[in-house]
PDB file of C-alpha atoms in Angstrom:
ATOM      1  CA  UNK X   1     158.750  98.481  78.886  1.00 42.00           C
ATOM      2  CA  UNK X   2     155.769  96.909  80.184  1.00 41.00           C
ATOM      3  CA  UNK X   3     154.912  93.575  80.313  1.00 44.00           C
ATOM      4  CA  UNK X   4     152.079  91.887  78.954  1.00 43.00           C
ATOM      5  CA  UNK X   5     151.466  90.604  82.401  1.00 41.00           C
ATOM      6  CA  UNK X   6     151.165  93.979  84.131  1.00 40.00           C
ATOM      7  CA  UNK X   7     149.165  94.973  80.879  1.00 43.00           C
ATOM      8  CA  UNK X   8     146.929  92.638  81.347  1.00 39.00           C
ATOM      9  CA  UNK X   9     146.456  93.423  84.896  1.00 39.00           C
ATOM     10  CA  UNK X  10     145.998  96.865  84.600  1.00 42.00           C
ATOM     11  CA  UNK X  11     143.317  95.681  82.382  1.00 41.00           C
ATOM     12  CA  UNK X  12     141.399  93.956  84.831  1.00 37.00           C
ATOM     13  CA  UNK X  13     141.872  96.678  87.464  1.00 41.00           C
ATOM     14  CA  UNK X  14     140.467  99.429  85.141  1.00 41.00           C
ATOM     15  CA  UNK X  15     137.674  97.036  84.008  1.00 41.00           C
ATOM     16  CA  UNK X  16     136.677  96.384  87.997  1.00 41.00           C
ATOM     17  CA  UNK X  17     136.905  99.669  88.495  1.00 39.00           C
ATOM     18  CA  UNK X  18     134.055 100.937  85.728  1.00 39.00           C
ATOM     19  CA  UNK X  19     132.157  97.761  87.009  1.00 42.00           C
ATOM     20  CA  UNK X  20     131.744  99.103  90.277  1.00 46.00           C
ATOM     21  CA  UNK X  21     130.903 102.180  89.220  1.00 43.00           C
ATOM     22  CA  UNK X  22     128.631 101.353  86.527  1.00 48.00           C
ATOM     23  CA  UNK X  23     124.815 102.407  88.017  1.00 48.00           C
ATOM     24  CA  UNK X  24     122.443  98.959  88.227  1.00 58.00           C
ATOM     25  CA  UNK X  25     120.217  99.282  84.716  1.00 72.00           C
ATOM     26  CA  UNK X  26     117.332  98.303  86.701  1.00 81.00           C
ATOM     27  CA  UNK X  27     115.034  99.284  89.239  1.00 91.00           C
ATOM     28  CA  UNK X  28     115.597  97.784  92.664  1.00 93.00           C
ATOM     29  CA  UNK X  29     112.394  98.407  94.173  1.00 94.00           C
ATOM     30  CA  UNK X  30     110.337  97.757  91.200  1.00 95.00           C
ATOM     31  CA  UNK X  31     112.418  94.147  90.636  1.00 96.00           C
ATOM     32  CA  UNK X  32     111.336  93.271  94.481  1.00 97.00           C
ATOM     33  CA  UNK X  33     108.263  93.809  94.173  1.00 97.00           C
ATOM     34  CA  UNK X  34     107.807  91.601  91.314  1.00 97.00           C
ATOM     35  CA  UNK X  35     109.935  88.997  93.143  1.00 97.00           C
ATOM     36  CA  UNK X  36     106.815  89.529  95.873  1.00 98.00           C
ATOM     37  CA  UNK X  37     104.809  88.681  93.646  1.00 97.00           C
ATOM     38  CA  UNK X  38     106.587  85.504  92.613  1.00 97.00           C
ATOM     39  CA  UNK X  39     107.054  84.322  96.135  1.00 97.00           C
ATOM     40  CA  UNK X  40     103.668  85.069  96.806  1.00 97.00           C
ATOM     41  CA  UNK X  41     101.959  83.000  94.122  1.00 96.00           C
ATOM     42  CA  UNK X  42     104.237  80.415  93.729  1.00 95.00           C
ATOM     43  CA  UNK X  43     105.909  80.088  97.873  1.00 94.00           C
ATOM     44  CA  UNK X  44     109.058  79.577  98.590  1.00 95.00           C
ATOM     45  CA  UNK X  45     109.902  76.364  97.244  1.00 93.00           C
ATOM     46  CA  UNK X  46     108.284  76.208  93.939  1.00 93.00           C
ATOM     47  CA  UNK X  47     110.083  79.557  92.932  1.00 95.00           C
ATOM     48  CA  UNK X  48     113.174  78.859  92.048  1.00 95.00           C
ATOM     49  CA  UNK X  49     116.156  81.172  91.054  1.00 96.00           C
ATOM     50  CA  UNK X  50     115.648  81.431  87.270  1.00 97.00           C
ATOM     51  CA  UNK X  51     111.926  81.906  88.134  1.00 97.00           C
ATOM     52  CA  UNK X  52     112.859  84.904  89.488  1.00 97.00           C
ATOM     53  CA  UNK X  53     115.358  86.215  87.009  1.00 96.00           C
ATOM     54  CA  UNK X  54     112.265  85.881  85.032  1.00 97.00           C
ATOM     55  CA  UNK X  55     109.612  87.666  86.898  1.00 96.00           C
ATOM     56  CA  UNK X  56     112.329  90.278  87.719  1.00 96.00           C
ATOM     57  CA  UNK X  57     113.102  91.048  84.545  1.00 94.00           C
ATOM     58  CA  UNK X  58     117.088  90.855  85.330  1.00 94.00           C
ATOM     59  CA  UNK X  59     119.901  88.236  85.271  1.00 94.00           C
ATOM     60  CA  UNK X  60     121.132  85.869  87.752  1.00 94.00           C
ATOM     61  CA  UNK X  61     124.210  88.264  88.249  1.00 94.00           C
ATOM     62  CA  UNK X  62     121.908  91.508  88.952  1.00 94.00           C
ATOM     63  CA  UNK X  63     119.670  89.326  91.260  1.00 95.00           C
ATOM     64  CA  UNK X  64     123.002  88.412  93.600  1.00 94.00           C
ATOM     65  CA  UNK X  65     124.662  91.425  93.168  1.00 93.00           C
ATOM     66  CA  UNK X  66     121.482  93.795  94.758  1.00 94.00           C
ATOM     67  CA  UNK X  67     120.033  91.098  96.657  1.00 96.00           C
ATOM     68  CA  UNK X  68     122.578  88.674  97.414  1.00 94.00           C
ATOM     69  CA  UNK X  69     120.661  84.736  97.031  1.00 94.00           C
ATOM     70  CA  UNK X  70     117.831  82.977  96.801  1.00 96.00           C
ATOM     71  CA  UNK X  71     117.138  83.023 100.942  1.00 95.00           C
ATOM     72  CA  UNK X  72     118.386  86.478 101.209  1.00 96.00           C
ATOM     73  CA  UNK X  73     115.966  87.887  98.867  1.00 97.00           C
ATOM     74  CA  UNK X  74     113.572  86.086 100.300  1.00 96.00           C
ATOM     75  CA  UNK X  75     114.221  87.955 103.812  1.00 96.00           C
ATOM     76  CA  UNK X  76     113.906  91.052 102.579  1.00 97.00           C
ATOM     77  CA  UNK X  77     110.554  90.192 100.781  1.00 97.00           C
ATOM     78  CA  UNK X  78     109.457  88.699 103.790  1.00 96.00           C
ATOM     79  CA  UNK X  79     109.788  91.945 105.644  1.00 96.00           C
ATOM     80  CA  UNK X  80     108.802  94.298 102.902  1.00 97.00           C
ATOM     81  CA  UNK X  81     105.916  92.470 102.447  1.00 97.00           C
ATOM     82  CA  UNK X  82     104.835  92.692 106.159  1.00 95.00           C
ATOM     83  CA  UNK X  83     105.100  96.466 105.703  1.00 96.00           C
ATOM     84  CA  UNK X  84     103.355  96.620 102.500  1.00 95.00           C
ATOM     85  CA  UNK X  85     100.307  94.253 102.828  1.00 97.00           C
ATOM     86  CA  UNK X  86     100.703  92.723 106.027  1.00 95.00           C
ATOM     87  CA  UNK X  87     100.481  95.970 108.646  1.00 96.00           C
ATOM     88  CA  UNK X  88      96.533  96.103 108.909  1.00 97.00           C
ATOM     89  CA  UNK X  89      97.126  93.259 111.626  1.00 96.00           C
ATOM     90  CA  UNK X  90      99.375  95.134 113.568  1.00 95.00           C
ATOM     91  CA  UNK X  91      97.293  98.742 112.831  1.00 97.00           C
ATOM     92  CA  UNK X  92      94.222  97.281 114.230  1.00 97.00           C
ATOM     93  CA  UNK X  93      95.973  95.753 117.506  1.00 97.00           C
ATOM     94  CA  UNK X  94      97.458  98.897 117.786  1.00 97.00           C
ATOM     95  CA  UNK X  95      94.115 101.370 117.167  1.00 98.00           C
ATOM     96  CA  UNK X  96      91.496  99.698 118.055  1.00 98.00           C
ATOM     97  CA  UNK X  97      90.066 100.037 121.931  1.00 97.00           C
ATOM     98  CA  UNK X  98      89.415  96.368 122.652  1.00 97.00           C
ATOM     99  CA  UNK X  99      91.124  92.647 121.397  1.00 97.00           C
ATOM    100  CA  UNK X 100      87.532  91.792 120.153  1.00 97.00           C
ATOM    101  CA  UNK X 101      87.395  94.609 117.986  1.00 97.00           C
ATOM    102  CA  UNK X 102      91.164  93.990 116.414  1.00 98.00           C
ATOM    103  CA  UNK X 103      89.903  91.200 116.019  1.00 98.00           C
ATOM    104  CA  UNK X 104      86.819  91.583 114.406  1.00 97.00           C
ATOM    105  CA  UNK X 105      88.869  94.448 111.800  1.00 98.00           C
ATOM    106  CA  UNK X 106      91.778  92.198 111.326  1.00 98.00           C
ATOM    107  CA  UNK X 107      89.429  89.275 109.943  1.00 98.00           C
ATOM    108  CA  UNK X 108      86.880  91.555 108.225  1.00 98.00           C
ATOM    109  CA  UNK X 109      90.498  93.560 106.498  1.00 98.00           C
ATOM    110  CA  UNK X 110      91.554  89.726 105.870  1.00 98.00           C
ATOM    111  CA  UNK X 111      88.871  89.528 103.548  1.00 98.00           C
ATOM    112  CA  UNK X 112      89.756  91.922 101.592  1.00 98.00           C
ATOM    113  CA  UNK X 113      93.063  92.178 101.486  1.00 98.00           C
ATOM    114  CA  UNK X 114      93.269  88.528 100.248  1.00 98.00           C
ATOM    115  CA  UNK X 115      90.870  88.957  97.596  1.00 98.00           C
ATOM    116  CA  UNK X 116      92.648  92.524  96.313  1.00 97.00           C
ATOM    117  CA  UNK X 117      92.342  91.840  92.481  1.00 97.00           C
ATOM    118  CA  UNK X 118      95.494  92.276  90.422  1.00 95.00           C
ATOM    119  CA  UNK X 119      98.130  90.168  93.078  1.00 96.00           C
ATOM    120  CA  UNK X 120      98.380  86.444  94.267  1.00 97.00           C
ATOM    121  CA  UNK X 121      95.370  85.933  97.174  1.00 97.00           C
ATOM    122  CA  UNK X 122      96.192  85.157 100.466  1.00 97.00           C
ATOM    123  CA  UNK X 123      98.724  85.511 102.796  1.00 97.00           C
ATOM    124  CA  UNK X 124     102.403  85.125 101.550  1.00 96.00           C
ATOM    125  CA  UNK X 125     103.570  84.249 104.837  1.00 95.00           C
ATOM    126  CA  UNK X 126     100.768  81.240 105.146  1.00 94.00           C
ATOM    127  CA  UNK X 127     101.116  80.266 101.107  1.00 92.00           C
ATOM    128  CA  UNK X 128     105.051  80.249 101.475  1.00 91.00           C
ATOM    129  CA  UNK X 129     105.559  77.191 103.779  1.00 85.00           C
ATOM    130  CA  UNK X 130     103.451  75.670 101.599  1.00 82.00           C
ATOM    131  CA  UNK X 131     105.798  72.186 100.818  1.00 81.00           C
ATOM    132  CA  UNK X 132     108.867  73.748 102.329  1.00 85.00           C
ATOM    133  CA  UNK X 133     111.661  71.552 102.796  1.00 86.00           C
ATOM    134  CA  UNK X 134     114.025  74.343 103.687  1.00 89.00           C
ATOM    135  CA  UNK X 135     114.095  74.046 107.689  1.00 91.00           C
ATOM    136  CA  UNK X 136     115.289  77.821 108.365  1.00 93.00           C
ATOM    137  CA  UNK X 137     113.158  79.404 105.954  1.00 93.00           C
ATOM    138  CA  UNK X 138     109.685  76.998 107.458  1.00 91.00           C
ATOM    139  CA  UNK X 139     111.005  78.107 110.831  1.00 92.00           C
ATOM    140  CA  UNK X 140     111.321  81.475 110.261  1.00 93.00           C
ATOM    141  CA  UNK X 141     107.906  82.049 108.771  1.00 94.00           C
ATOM    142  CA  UNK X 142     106.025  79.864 111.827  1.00 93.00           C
ATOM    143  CA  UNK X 143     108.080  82.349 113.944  1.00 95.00           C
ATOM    144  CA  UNK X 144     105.859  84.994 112.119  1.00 94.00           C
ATOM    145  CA  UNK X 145     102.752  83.576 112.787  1.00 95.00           C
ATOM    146  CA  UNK X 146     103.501  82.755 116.147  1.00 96.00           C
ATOM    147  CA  UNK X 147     104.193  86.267 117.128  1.00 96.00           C
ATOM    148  CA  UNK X 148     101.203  87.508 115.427  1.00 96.00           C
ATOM    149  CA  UNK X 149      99.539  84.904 117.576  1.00 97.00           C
ATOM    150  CA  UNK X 150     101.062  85.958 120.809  1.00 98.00           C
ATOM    151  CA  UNK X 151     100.178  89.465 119.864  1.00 97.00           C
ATOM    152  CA  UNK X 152      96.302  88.537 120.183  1.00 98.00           C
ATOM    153  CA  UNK X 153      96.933  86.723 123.378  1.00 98.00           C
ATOM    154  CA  UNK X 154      98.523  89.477 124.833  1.00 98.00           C
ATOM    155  CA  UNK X 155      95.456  91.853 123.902  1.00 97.00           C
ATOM    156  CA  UNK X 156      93.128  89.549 125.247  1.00 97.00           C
ATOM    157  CA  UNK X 157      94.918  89.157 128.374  1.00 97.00           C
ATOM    158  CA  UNK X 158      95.420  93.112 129.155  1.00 97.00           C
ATOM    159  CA  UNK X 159      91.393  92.384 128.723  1.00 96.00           C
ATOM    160  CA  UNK X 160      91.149  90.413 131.095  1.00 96.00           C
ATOM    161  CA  UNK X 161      93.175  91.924 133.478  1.00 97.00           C
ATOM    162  CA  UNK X 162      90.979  95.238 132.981  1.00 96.00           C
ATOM    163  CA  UNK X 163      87.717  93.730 133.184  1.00 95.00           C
ATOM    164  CA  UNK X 164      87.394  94.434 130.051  1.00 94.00           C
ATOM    165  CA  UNK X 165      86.625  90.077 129.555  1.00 95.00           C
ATOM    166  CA  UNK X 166      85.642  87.782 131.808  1.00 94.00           C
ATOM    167  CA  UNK X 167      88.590  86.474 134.229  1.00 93.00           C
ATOM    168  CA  UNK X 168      87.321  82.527 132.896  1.00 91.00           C
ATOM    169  CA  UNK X 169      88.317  83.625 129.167  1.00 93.00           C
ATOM    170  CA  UNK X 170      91.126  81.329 127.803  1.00 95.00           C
ATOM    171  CA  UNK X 171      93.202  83.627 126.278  1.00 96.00           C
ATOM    172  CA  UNK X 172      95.300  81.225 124.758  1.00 97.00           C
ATOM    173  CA  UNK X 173      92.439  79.412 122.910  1.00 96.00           C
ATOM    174  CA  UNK X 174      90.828  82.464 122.194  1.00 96.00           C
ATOM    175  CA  UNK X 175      94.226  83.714 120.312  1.00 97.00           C
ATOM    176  CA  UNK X 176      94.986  80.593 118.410  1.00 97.00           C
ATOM    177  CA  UNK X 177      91.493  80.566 116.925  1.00 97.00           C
ATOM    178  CA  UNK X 178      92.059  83.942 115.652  1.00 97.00           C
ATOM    179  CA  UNK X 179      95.437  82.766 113.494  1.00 97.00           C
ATOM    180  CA  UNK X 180      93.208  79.850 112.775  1.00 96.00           C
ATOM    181  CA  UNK X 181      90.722  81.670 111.404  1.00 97.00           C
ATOM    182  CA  UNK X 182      93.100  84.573 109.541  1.00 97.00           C
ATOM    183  CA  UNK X 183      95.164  81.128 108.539  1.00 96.00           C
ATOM    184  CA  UNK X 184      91.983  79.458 106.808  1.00 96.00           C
ATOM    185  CA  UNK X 185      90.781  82.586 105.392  1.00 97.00           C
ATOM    186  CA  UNK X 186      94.485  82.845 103.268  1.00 97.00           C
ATOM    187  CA  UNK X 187      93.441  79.251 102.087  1.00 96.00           C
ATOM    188  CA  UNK X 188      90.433  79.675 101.337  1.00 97.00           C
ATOM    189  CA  UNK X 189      91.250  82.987  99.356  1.00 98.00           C
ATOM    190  CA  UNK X 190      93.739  80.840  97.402  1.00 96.00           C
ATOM    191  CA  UNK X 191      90.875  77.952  96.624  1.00 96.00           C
ATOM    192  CA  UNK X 192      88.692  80.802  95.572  1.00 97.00           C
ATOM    193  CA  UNK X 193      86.427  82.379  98.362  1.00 98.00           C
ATOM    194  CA  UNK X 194      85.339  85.473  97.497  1.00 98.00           C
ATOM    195  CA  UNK X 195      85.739  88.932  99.806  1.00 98.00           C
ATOM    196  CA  UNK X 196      81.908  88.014 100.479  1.00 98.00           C
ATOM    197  CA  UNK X 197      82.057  85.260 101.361  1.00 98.00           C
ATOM    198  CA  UNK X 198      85.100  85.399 103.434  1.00 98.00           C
ATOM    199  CA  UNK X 199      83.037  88.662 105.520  1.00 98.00           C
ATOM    200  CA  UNK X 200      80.953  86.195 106.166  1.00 97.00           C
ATOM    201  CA  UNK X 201      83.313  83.697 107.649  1.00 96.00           C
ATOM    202  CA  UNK X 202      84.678  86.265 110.196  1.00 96.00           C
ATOM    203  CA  UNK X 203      81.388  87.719 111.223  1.00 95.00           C
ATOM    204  CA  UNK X 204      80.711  83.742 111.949  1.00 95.00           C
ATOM    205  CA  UNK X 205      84.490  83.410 113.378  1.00 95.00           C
ATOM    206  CA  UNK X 206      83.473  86.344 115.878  1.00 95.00           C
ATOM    207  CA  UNK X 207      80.187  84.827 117.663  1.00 93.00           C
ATOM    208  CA  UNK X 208      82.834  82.935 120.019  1.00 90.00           C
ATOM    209  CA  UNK X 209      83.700  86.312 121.639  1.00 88.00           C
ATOM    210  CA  UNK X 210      79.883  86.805 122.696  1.00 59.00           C
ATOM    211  CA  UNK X 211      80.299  83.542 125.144  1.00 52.00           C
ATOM    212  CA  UNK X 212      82.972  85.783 126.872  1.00 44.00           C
TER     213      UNK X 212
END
């Protein structure tokens, strides 16, 4: 005879085993992109777990089960979007012949990307660390902006070394006021600039380069 404690085990086996083989009921790439979204209008702070649950249209189980937490989903939306709505910074270091003319299409594509109707304007990766109090995740995003910093300097220095700019240009300077400038245009996306008004801005931001 059995016993009602190996009954009940059985139980539990049979039941884990359907669990795990039960497909998820939603979709996971349409449930991070809505999480995007949340991040992206609210940063990472303000959103909090059951904000998410929300905007994902799933519960708090499905949420650590496909994504593990809060700071792990986070990650991944981090780096998705960076591939997604991010990339035309790293397309126009990469295509175009000169750092003044990345430049001059990364702030003119800044304009419109962060006034895209129909998503949060601005730049998630700026907006996020709005009022974060979480070191790693503030850390991990000015690593982000650093790098895309570094990436200018770099340009401007194989410039430089090509003849391409003058051998006085300060590199350095020269790349920090271009995340300055794609930095302020984010912000002034989210306080309401238009894509106008923001072309405007960079064709402004770019009369530095003609002192080169």
């Amino acid at each position: 005879m059995v016993s009602t404690q190996e009954n009940t085990a059985r139980t539990a086996q049979a039941a884990g085993t359907r669990g795990r083989g039960r497909p998820r009921s939603f979709d996971r790439e349409t449930a991070l992109e809505k999480a995007i979204m949340a991040f992206w209008e609210h940063g990472y702070e303000a959103t909090s777990v059951s904000d998410l649950t929300r905007a994902m249209g799933i519960g708090a189980p499905s949420l650590y089960s496909a994504f593990g937490d809060k700071r792990a989903l986070f990650d991944e939306v981090v780096q998705v979007y960076g591939a997604r709505y991010g990339s035309f910074v790293g397309r126009a270091l990469a295509e175009e012949p000169t750092a003044r003319a990345a430049v001059e299409r990364t702030l003119r594509e800044a304009a419109v990307e962060y006034t895209a109707p129909g998503r949060p304007h601005g730049c998630l990766v700026v907006h996020a660390a709005t009022n974060c109090t979480t070191p790693e995740v503030e850390q991990s995003l000015r690593e982000r902006r650093n790098a895309g910093i570094a990436a200018f300097e770099s340009r401007i220095r194989a410039d430089i070394a090509s003849g391409e700019l003058p051998p006085g240009t300060d590199a350095a300077a020269l790349a920090r006021h271009t995340g300055a400038m794609i930095q302020g245009m984010s912000q002034q996306a989210r306080d309401g600039a238009s894509r106008a008004e923001l072309e405007a801005l960079a064709e402004i931001a770019m009369a530095v380069w003609s002192r080169g």
